Short mmCIF file of C-alpha atoms in Angstrom, two decimals:
data_model
loop_
_atom_site.label_atom_id
_atom_site.label_comp_id
_atom_site.label_asym_id
_atom_site.label_seq_id
_atom_site.Cartn_x
_atom_site.Cartn_y
_atom_site.Cartn_z
CA MET T 1 -83.57 46.19 50.29
CA ALA T 2 -82.88 49.47 52.10
CA GLU T 3 -85.32 52.30 51.47
CA GLU T 4 -83.86 55.03 49.26
CA LYS T 5 -83.59 58.27 51.18
CA ILE T 6 -84.77 61.63 49.80
CA TYR T 7 -82.23 64.47 49.60
CA GLY T 8 -82.77 67.84 47.98
CA LEU T 9 -83.73 71.49 48.06
CA LEU T 10 -87.35 72.17 48.99
CA GLY T 11 -89.02 75.31 47.70
CA ARG T 12 -91.87 76.61 45.57
CA LYS T 13 -90.19 78.07 42.47
CA LEU T 14 -86.54 77.09 42.40
CA GLY T 15 -85.45 77.89 38.85
CA HIS T 16 -81.69 77.64 38.53
CA SER T 17 -80.06 76.73 41.83
CA TRP T 18 -76.42 76.21 42.78
CA SER T 19 -77.40 73.95 45.69
CA ALA T 20 -77.48 70.71 43.69
CA PRO T 21 -73.93 71.01 42.28
CA ILE T 22 -72.58 71.93 45.73
CA HIS T 23 -74.10 68.87 47.40
CA GLN T 24 -73.14 66.63 44.51
CA GLU T 25 -69.59 67.93 44.82
CA LEU T 26 -69.74 66.83 48.46
CA GLY T 27 -70.80 63.33 47.44
CA CYS T 28 -74.61 63.50 47.71
CA ASP T 29 -75.32 62.35 44.15
CA SER T 30 -79.09 61.90 44.71
CA TYR T 31 -79.60 65.54 45.76
CA ARG T 32 -82.34 67.14 43.64
CA LEU T 33 -84.61 70.16 43.38
CA ILE T 34 -88.08 69.64 44.88
CA GLU T 35 -90.75 72.18 43.93
CA LEU T 36 -93.97 72.00 45.95
CA GLU T 37 -97.11 74.08 46.26
CA PRO T 38 -98.12 75.00 49.85
CA GLU T 39 -100.90 72.40 49.98
CA GLU T 40 -98.38 69.66 49.11
CA LEU T 41 -95.95 70.48 51.90
CA GLU T 42 -97.47 68.45 54.75
CA SER T 43 -97.98 65.22 52.82
CA PHE T 44 -94.43 65.43 51.47
CA LEU T 45 -92.86 65.92 54.90
CA ARG T 46 -95.04 63.26 56.54
CA GLN T 47 -93.79 60.53 54.20
CA PRO T 48 -91.12 58.11 55.37
CA GLY T 49 -87.75 58.24 53.67
CA ILE T 50 -86.74 61.86 54.28
CA GLY T 51 -82.95 61.82 54.45
CA GLY T 52 -81.92 65.46 54.31
CA LEU T 53 -83.53 68.59 52.92
CA ASN T 54 -82.52 72.18 52.48
CA VAL T 55 -85.46 74.56 52.66
CA THR T 56 -85.79 77.87 50.85
CA ILE T 57 -88.44 80.51 50.09
CA PRO T 58 -91.27 80.43 51.08
CA TYR T 59 -91.15 77.47 53.47
CA LYS T 60 -88.44 78.21 56.07
CA LYS T 61 -91.02 79.08 58.71
CA ALA T 62 -93.78 76.76 57.54
CA VAL T 63 -91.67 73.60 57.91
CA MET T 64 -91.11 74.25 61.60
CA ALA T 65 -94.61 72.94 62.35
CA PHE T 66 -93.57 69.53 61.01
CA CYS T 67 -90.23 69.26 62.83
CA ASP T 68 -90.16 67.06 65.94
CA VAL T 69 -86.95 68.65 67.20
CA ILE T 70 -85.63 72.15 66.45
CA ASP T 71 -82.12 73.19 67.47
CA ASP T 72 -81.44 76.33 69.48
CA THR T 73 -80.01 78.41 66.62
CA ALA T 74 -82.99 77.72 64.37
CA ARG T 75 -85.38 78.50 67.20
CA ALA T 76 -83.59 81.78 67.97
CA ILE T 77 -83.71 82.82 64.31
CA GLY T 78 -87.27 81.58 63.88
CA SER T 79 -86.72 79.59 60.72
CA VAL T 80 -85.41 76.22 59.56
CA ASN T 81 -83.41 75.78 56.36
CA THR T 82 -82.17 72.22 56.98
CA ILE T 83 -84.24 69.14 57.86
CA VAL T 84 -82.81 65.72 58.69
CA GLY T 85 -84.82 62.54 59.09
CA ARG T 86 -83.61 60.26 61.88
CA TYR T 87 -85.38 57.29 63.47
CA GLY T 88 -88.81 58.41 62.27
CA LYS T 89 -88.40 62.02 63.46
CA LEU T 90 -87.61 65.26 61.64
CA TYR T 91 -84.86 67.46 63.09
CA GLY T 92 -84.73 71.14 62.12
CA TYR T 93 -81.59 73.28 61.88
CA ASN T 94 -80.55 76.66 60.52
CA THR T 95 -77.22 76.47 58.69
CA ASP T 96 -77.70 79.93 57.12
CA ALA T 97 -76.24 81.21 60.39
CA ALA T 98 -72.94 79.42 59.80
CA GLY T 99 -72.97 80.61 56.19
CA PHE T 100 -73.54 84.23 57.13
CA ILE T 101 -70.72 84.23 59.67
CA TRP T 102 -68.25 82.63 57.24
CA MET T 103 -69.18 85.13 54.52
CA ALA T 104 -68.39 88.00 56.89
CA GLU T 105 -65.21 86.46 58.33
CA ARG T 106 -63.89 85.65 54.87
CA ALA T 107 -64.33 89.31 53.86
CA GLY T 108 -62.57 90.47 57.03
CA ILE T 109 -65.73 92.10 58.37
CA SER T 110 -66.33 92.15 62.13
CA PHE T 111 -69.55 93.26 63.83
CA GLU T 112 -68.02 93.92 67.24
CA GLY T 113 -69.01 97.39 68.41
CA LYS T 114 -70.38 98.33 64.97
CA LYS T 115 -73.63 99.86 63.84
CA VAL T 116 -75.20 97.54 61.27
CA VAL T 117 -77.87 98.52 58.76
CA ILE T 118 -79.73 95.52 57.33
CA LEU T 119 -81.73 96.07 54.15
CA GLY T 120 -84.89 93.95 54.07
CA SER T 121 -87.05 92.28 56.69
CA GLY T 122 -87.54 88.72 55.37
CA GLY T 123 -86.06 85.42 56.46
CA ALA T 124 -82.48 86.22 55.47
CA SER T 125 -82.80 89.49 57.37
CA VAL T 126 -83.77 87.68 60.57
CA THR T 127 -80.67 85.48 60.24
CA ALA T 128 -78.50 88.56 59.71
CA GLN T 129 -80.08 90.34 62.67
CA THR T 130 -79.51 87.41 64.99
CA MET T 131 -75.92 86.77 63.94
CA THR T 132 -74.81 90.41 63.92
CA ARG T 133 -76.17 90.85 67.43
CA LEU T 134 -74.43 87.66 68.55
CA GLY T 135 -71.31 89.05 66.86
CA GLY T 136 -71.31 92.04 69.20
CA ALA T 137 -72.93 94.75 67.07
CA ARG T 138 -73.70 97.79 69.21
CA GLN T 139 -76.79 98.61 67.12
CA VAL T 140 -78.76 96.75 64.44
CA VAL T 141 -81.21 98.68 62.27
CA VAL T 142 -83.61 97.00 59.84
CA ILE T 143 -84.60 99.01 56.77
CA SER T 144 -87.85 98.01 55.09
CA ARG T 145 -90.13 99.64 52.55
CA SER T 146 -92.87 100.51 55.02
CA GLY T 147 -91.31 100.26 58.49
CA GLU T 148 -90.28 103.04 60.84
CA ASP T 149 -86.81 102.89 59.32
CA ASN T 150 -87.24 102.94 55.55
CA TYR T 151 -85.55 103.97 52.34
CA GLU T 152 -86.97 107.49 52.57
CA ASN T 153 -85.23 108.29 55.86
CA LEU T 154 -81.87 106.52 55.42
CA SER T 155 -80.10 109.71 56.49
CA ARG T 156 -81.09 108.87 60.07
CA HIS T 157 -78.52 106.09 59.88
CA ASP T 158 -75.73 107.64 57.85
CA ASP T 159 -73.34 106.71 60.67
CA ALA T 160 -73.67 102.98 59.86
CA ASP T 161 -70.45 100.97 59.82
CA ILE T 162 -71.77 97.86 58.05
CA VAL T 163 -74.43 97.51 55.33
CA VAL T 164 -76.04 94.10 54.75
CA ASN T 165 -78.40 93.52 51.82
CA THR T 166 -80.89 90.69 52.37
CA THR T 167 -83.31 91.78 49.63
CA PRO T 168 -83.38 90.32 46.10
CA VAL T 169 -82.63 93.72 44.56
CA GLY T 170 -79.90 93.31 41.94
CA MET T 171 -80.42 89.56 41.58
CA TYR T 172 -80.49 87.88 38.15
CA PRO T 173 -82.24 88.63 35.84
CA HIS T 174 -82.77 92.15 37.22
CA THR T 175 -79.07 92.95 37.43
CA GLY T 176 -77.72 96.48 37.61
CA GLU T 177 -80.10 97.62 40.34
CA ALA T 178 -78.96 98.58 43.84
CA PRO T 179 -81.13 98.94 46.97
CA VAL T 180 -79.11 101.93 48.22
CA ASP T 181 -76.28 104.26 47.25
CA LEU T 182 -73.37 103.48 49.56
CA ARG T 183 -72.31 107.12 49.50
CA ALA T 184 -75.22 107.64 51.90
CA PHE T 185 -73.03 105.89 54.50
CA PRO T 186 -69.69 107.76 54.59
CA ARG T 187 -68.43 105.69 57.54
CA CYS T 188 -69.20 102.35 55.92
CA SER T 189 -66.37 99.84 56.36
CA GLY T 190 -68.07 96.63 55.24
CA VAL T 191 -70.76 95.49 52.76
CA LEU T 192 -72.41 92.06 52.60
CA ASP T 193 -74.91 91.05 49.92
CA VAL T 194 -76.68 87.68 50.19
CA VAL T 195 -77.30 87.70 46.40
CA TYR T 196 -74.86 85.40 44.58
CA ASN T 197 -76.02 85.72 40.97
CA PRO T 198 -74.54 87.89 39.55
CA ARG T 199 -71.08 87.50 41.07
CA ARG T 200 -70.97 91.25 41.67
CA THR T 201 -74.26 93.07 42.14
CA ALA T 202 -74.43 96.81 41.58
CA LEU T 203 -74.04 97.17 45.35
CA ILE T 204 -70.87 95.06 45.40
CA LEU T 205 -69.45 96.86 42.36
CA GLN T 206 -69.92 100.18 44.15
CA ALA T 207 -68.29 98.82 47.30
CA GLU T 208 -65.29 97.74 45.22
CA GLU T 209 -65.12 101.16 43.58
CA LEU T 210 -65.13 102.82 47.01
CA GLY T 211 -62.55 100.41 48.40
CA ILE T 212 -64.91 98.96 51.01
CA PRO T 213 -64.36 95.31 52.09
CA CYS T 214 -67.29 93.31 50.74
CA SER T 215 -68.70 89.91 49.84
CA ASP T 216 -71.41 88.49 47.64
CA GLY T 217 -73.62 85.65 48.88
CA LEU T 218 -71.89 82.65 47.30
CA PRO T 219 -69.61 81.99 50.31
CA MET T 220 -72.75 81.94 52.48
CA LEU T 221 -74.47 79.49 50.13
CA VAL T 222 -71.47 77.17 50.07
CA ARG T 223 -70.85 77.19 53.82
CA GLN T 224 -74.51 76.60 54.73
CA ALA T 225 -74.61 73.68 52.27
CA VAL T 226 -71.48 72.13 53.78
CA ALA T 227 -72.96 72.52 57.28
CA ALA T 228 -76.23 70.96 56.08
CA GLU T 229 -74.32 68.03 54.58
CA GLU T 230 -72.67 67.49 57.97
CA HIS T 231 -76.12 67.21 59.53
CA PHE T 232 -77.41 64.94 56.76
CA PHE T 233 -74.75 62.30 57.28
CA SER T 234 -73.50 63.03 60.82
CA ARG T 235 -69.98 63.66 59.62
CA THR T 236 -67.35 66.36 59.88
CA ILE T 237 -66.24 67.96 56.61
CA PRO T 238 -62.80 69.64 56.51
CA ASP T 239 -62.90 73.45 56.41
CA SER T 240 -60.78 73.33 53.25
CA GLU T 241 -63.82 72.02 51.37
CA ASN T 242 -65.51 75.40 51.74
CA GLU T 243 -62.76 77.16 49.79
CA ARG T 244 -62.35 74.34 47.28
CA ILE T 245 -66.02 74.28 46.31
CA LEU T 246 -66.31 78.07 46.35
CA GLY T 247 -63.32 78.37 44.02
CA LYS T 248 -64.73 75.76 41.65
CA LEU T 249 -68.12 77.47 41.46
CA ARG T 250 -66.53 80.90 41.02
CA GLN T 251 -64.49 79.63 38.07
CA GLU T 252 -67.50 77.96 36.48
CA MET T 253 -69.65 81.06 36.93
CA THR T 254 -67.17 83.71 35.78
CA ASN T 255 -67.10 84.89 32.17
CA ILE T 256 -63.89 85.44 30.22
CA VAL T 257 -64.34 88.88 28.64
CA LEU T 258 -62.10 90.07 25.79
CA ILE T 259 -61.71 93.78 24.97
CA GLY T 260 -59.28 95.56 22.69
CA MET T 261 -58.83 97.62 19.54
CA PRO T 262 -60.68 96.61 16.37
CA GLY T 263 -58.64 93.82 14.77
CA SER T 264 -56.70 93.01 17.94
CA GLY T 265 -57.66 89.33 17.63
CA LYS T 266 -60.62 88.99 19.99
CA SER T 267 -62.57 86.69 17.64
CA SER T 268 -59.58 84.45 16.86
CA VAL T 269 -58.46 84.22 20.47
CA GLY T 270 -62.05 83.68 21.59
CA ALA T 271 -62.52 80.82 19.15
CA ARG T 272 -59.33 79.13 20.40
CA LEU T 273 -60.38 79.66 24.02
CA ALA T 274 -63.74 78.02 23.23
CA GLU T 275 -61.91 74.97 21.89
CA LEU T 276 -59.54 74.94 24.85
CA THR T 277 -62.18 75.32 27.58
CA GLY T 278 -65.39 73.90 26.10
CA ARG T 279 -67.10 77.22 26.80
CA GLU T 280 -69.41 79.00 24.39
CA ALA T 281 -67.97 82.11 22.74
CA VAL T 282 -70.57 84.88 22.48
CA ASP T 283 -69.72 87.57 19.88
CA LEU T 284 -71.48 90.81 20.84
CA ASP T 285 -71.02 92.33 17.37
CA LYS T 286 -72.85 89.34 15.85
CA LEU T 287 -75.68 89.84 18.33
CA ILE T 288 -75.90 93.49 17.28
CA VAL T 289 -76.10 92.48 13.61
CA GLN T 290 -78.88 90.00 14.41
CA LYS T 291 -80.78 92.60 16.41
CA ALA T 292 -80.46 95.31 13.74
CA GLY T 293 -80.99 93.04 10.73
CA MET T 294 -78.06 94.68 8.93
CA SER T 295 -74.27 94.65 8.98
CA ILE T 296 -72.25 96.99 11.19
CA PRO T 297 -71.05 99.12 8.23
CA GLU T 298 -74.71 99.39 7.15
CA ILE T 299 -75.74 100.48 10.67
CA PHE T 300 -73.09 103.20 10.64
CA ALA T 301 -74.04 104.34 7.13
CA ALA T 302 -77.79 104.39 7.73
CA GLN T 303 -78.06 105.44 11.38
CA GLY T 304 -74.66 106.71 12.53
CA GLU T 305 -72.40 105.78 15.42
CA ALA T 306 -74.81 106.91 18.16
CA ALA T 307 -77.43 104.39 17.04
CA PHE T 308 -74.79 101.66 16.90
CA ARG T 309 -73.59 102.46 20.45
CA ALA T 310 -77.17 102.33 21.73
CA LEU T 311 -77.57 98.85 20.24
CA GLU T 312 -74.20 97.86 21.66
CA ARG T 313 -75.26 98.94 25.12
CA GLU T 314 -78.49 96.88 24.93
CA VAL T 315 -76.63 93.78 23.80
CA THR T 316 -73.87 94.23 26.39
CA THR T 317 -76.43 94.59 29.18
CA GLU T 318 -78.06 91.27 28.25
CA ALA T 319 -74.87 89.35 27.49
CA GLY T 320 -73.35 90.45 30.78
CA LYS T 321 -76.04 88.49 32.64
CA LEU T 322 -74.67 85.22 31.26
CA SER T 323 -72.37 82.99 33.29
CA GLY T 324 -69.48 80.76 32.32
CA LYS T 325 -69.13 82.16 28.78
CA ILE T 326 -66.47 83.84 26.65
CA LEU T 327 -67.69 87.33 25.74
CA LEU T 328 -66.15 88.92 22.65
CA THR T 329 -66.76 92.67 22.59
CA GLY T 330 -66.48 95.32 19.91
CA GLY T 331 -63.45 97.61 19.95
CA GLY T 332 -65.46 100.60 21.11
CA VAL T 333 -67.46 98.97 23.90
CA VAL T 334 -65.29 100.88 26.39
CA LYS T 335 -66.48 104.23 25.01
CA ASP T 336 -69.62 103.95 27.13
CA GLU T 337 -68.72 103.75 30.83
CA ARG T 338 -72.11 102.13 31.47
CA ASN T 339 -70.88 98.97 29.72
CA TYR T 340 -68.35 98.34 32.48
CA ALA T 341 -70.79 97.07 35.11
CA PRO T 342 -72.51 94.45 32.88
CA LEU T 343 -69.14 93.09 31.75
CA ARG T 344 -67.58 93.14 35.19
CA GLN T 345 -70.55 91.75 37.17
CA ASN T 346 -69.83 88.17 36.09
CA GLY T 347 -66.53 88.59 34.28
CA ARG T 348 -62.77 88.81 34.37
CA ILE T 349 -61.84 91.30 31.65
CA TYR T 350 -58.79 90.76 29.43
CA HIS T 351 -57.38 93.57 27.28
CA LEU T 352 -55.74 92.21 24.12
CA LEU T 353 -52.83 94.36 22.95
CA ARG T 354 -51.58 94.18 19.37
CA ASP T 355 -49.18 96.38 17.41
CA LEU T 356 -51.20 99.04 15.58
CA GLU T 357 -49.45 98.23 12.30
CA LEU T 358 -50.90 94.70 12.49
CA LEU T 359 -54.52 95.82 12.88
CA PRO T 360 -56.74 95.21 9.80
CA THR T 361 -59.16 97.95 8.75
CA GLU T 362 -61.39 96.33 6.12
CA GLY T 363 -65.05 96.26 7.15
CA ARG T 364 -64.35 98.42 10.19
CA PRO T 365 -66.01 101.83 9.68
CA LEU T 366 -64.15 103.79 12.33
CA SER T 367 -60.79 102.21 11.54
CA GLN T 368 -61.19 103.45 7.95
CA THR T 369 -62.23 106.98 8.81
CA THR T 370 -60.08 107.58 11.87
CA LYS T 371 -56.35 107.21 12.20
CA LEU T 372 -55.66 104.21 14.38
CA THR T 373 -53.06 106.09 16.41
CA ALA T 374 -55.59 108.78 17.34
CA MET T 375 -58.19 106.11 18.13
CA TRP T 376 -55.70 104.29 20.37
CA GLU T 377 -54.77 107.45 22.26
CA GLU T 378 -58.46 108.19 22.84
CA ARG T 379 -59.36 104.69 23.99
CA ARG T 380 -56.25 103.66 25.91
CA PRO T 381 -57.40 105.10 29.27
CA MET T 382 -60.80 103.50 28.70
CA TYR T 383 -59.27 100.07 28.15
CA GLU T 384 -57.14 100.57 31.26
CA ARG T 385 -60.25 101.44 33.24
CA PHE T 386 -62.14 98.31 32.16
CA ARG T 387 -59.44 95.66 32.23
CA ASP T 388 -58.42 93.22 34.95
CA ALA T 389 -55.41 91.99 32.99
CA VAL T 390 -53.52 92.95 29.83
CA ILE T 391 -52.42 90.27 27.36
CA ASP T 392 -49.94 90.71 24.48
CA ASN T 393 -51.36 89.30 21.24
CA ASP T 394 -48.52 90.01 18.81
CA GLY T 395 -47.53 86.33 18.78
CA ALA T 396 -49.35 83.07 18.10
CA ILE T 397 -53.08 82.85 18.87
CA GLU T 398 -52.47 79.56 20.69
CA ASP T 399 -49.99 81.21 23.06
CA THR T 400 -52.39 84.06 23.79
CA ALA T 401 -55.28 81.70 24.55
CA GLN T 402 -53.11 79.54 26.81
CA THR T 403 -51.86 82.63 28.70
CA ILE T 404 -55.41 83.86 29.29
CA TRP T 405 -56.61 80.45 30.46
CA ARG T 406 -53.72 80.06 32.90
CA ASP T 407 -54.38 83.50 34.36
CA PHE T 408 -58.11 82.82 34.53
CA CYS T 409 -57.63 79.52 36.39
CA GLU T 410 -55.33 81.25 38.88
CA ASN T 411 -57.47 84.33 39.50
CA SER T 412 -61.17 83.65 38.84
CA GLY T 413 -61.82 81.47 41.89
CA SER T 414 -61.04 84.01 44.61
#
């Protein structure tokens, strides 16, 4: 009986990882997460049966001591993220390099003749430094917290063309944070962030706002995994698999977010979408009620609208960190611009439109005290600011849900 080979991701604290579903999508069904303490590393790697391993923090350098053969790219970068067992020997590779290049190419970002500022000095930074130099960058500057070039003297490099974030700043669960303000780099023409959860970090959201070509780290993760799989099984995988798997993961990760006037049908449409897609519908107003221990009319009566909006902001910030859900928002969530980033970071935002005469007012404090027409005129530009798509909901709920799902399937994977 043939010995079962070991395939998986090797690290210390892995938590939730997208590596397993990527490799399983490529046919490696036995791929698993392998958490080891430093003292366990040698005995694990010395055992027979190693088939193929990806390596992540903090072992990318440490595993090099146990590799019998290290390829030129991995040696140049100084770290190994892929190990393959062949004929009793361990071969070390670095497929992060291929992932980094594809991430940049896919975003239309070239390093040729550019000044590149790289945030962070860890393992991902070394990969970025090596590949940007190989890509023809005229200057590569590494920004660290305590180095000669640091976050206190960024103005020395305000002529940077490309900004690359290799730090974990902005990564789940600490979303909403950015390592730098891109306005410090007025010439910036490209932004790359190796973080892939959330879909759009605060840095990426700002790049989008400024119209700068950019990419999150999921394309890098997918491409390096495909390249690793090629090493594992000595096979060539079609380039089309990169886009196919990326699109599938994007769709699975992205939230469907519903906004619109009070009574526009968000709850009804959300419930039908949950049935249609198998996704969980998360009602932000219900979360507010749970948090406050009283109904929304009671919150308004006892504490006023300002207190309600503060609760709404807290709940929106937390709910926006979720992935693959249907988020049902309150009608006034758009009144606080700060709610946009949490909803957008992992979401495609749908604005439900419904004739004002069809909107119910019972149990809706502001709808009862404010004329709906005046409310609509106030909020319309806010809805337009938040939304990715507008959906008419004057007809059947089923038709609305189907329309949203078709649009989502067509547009969430890019």
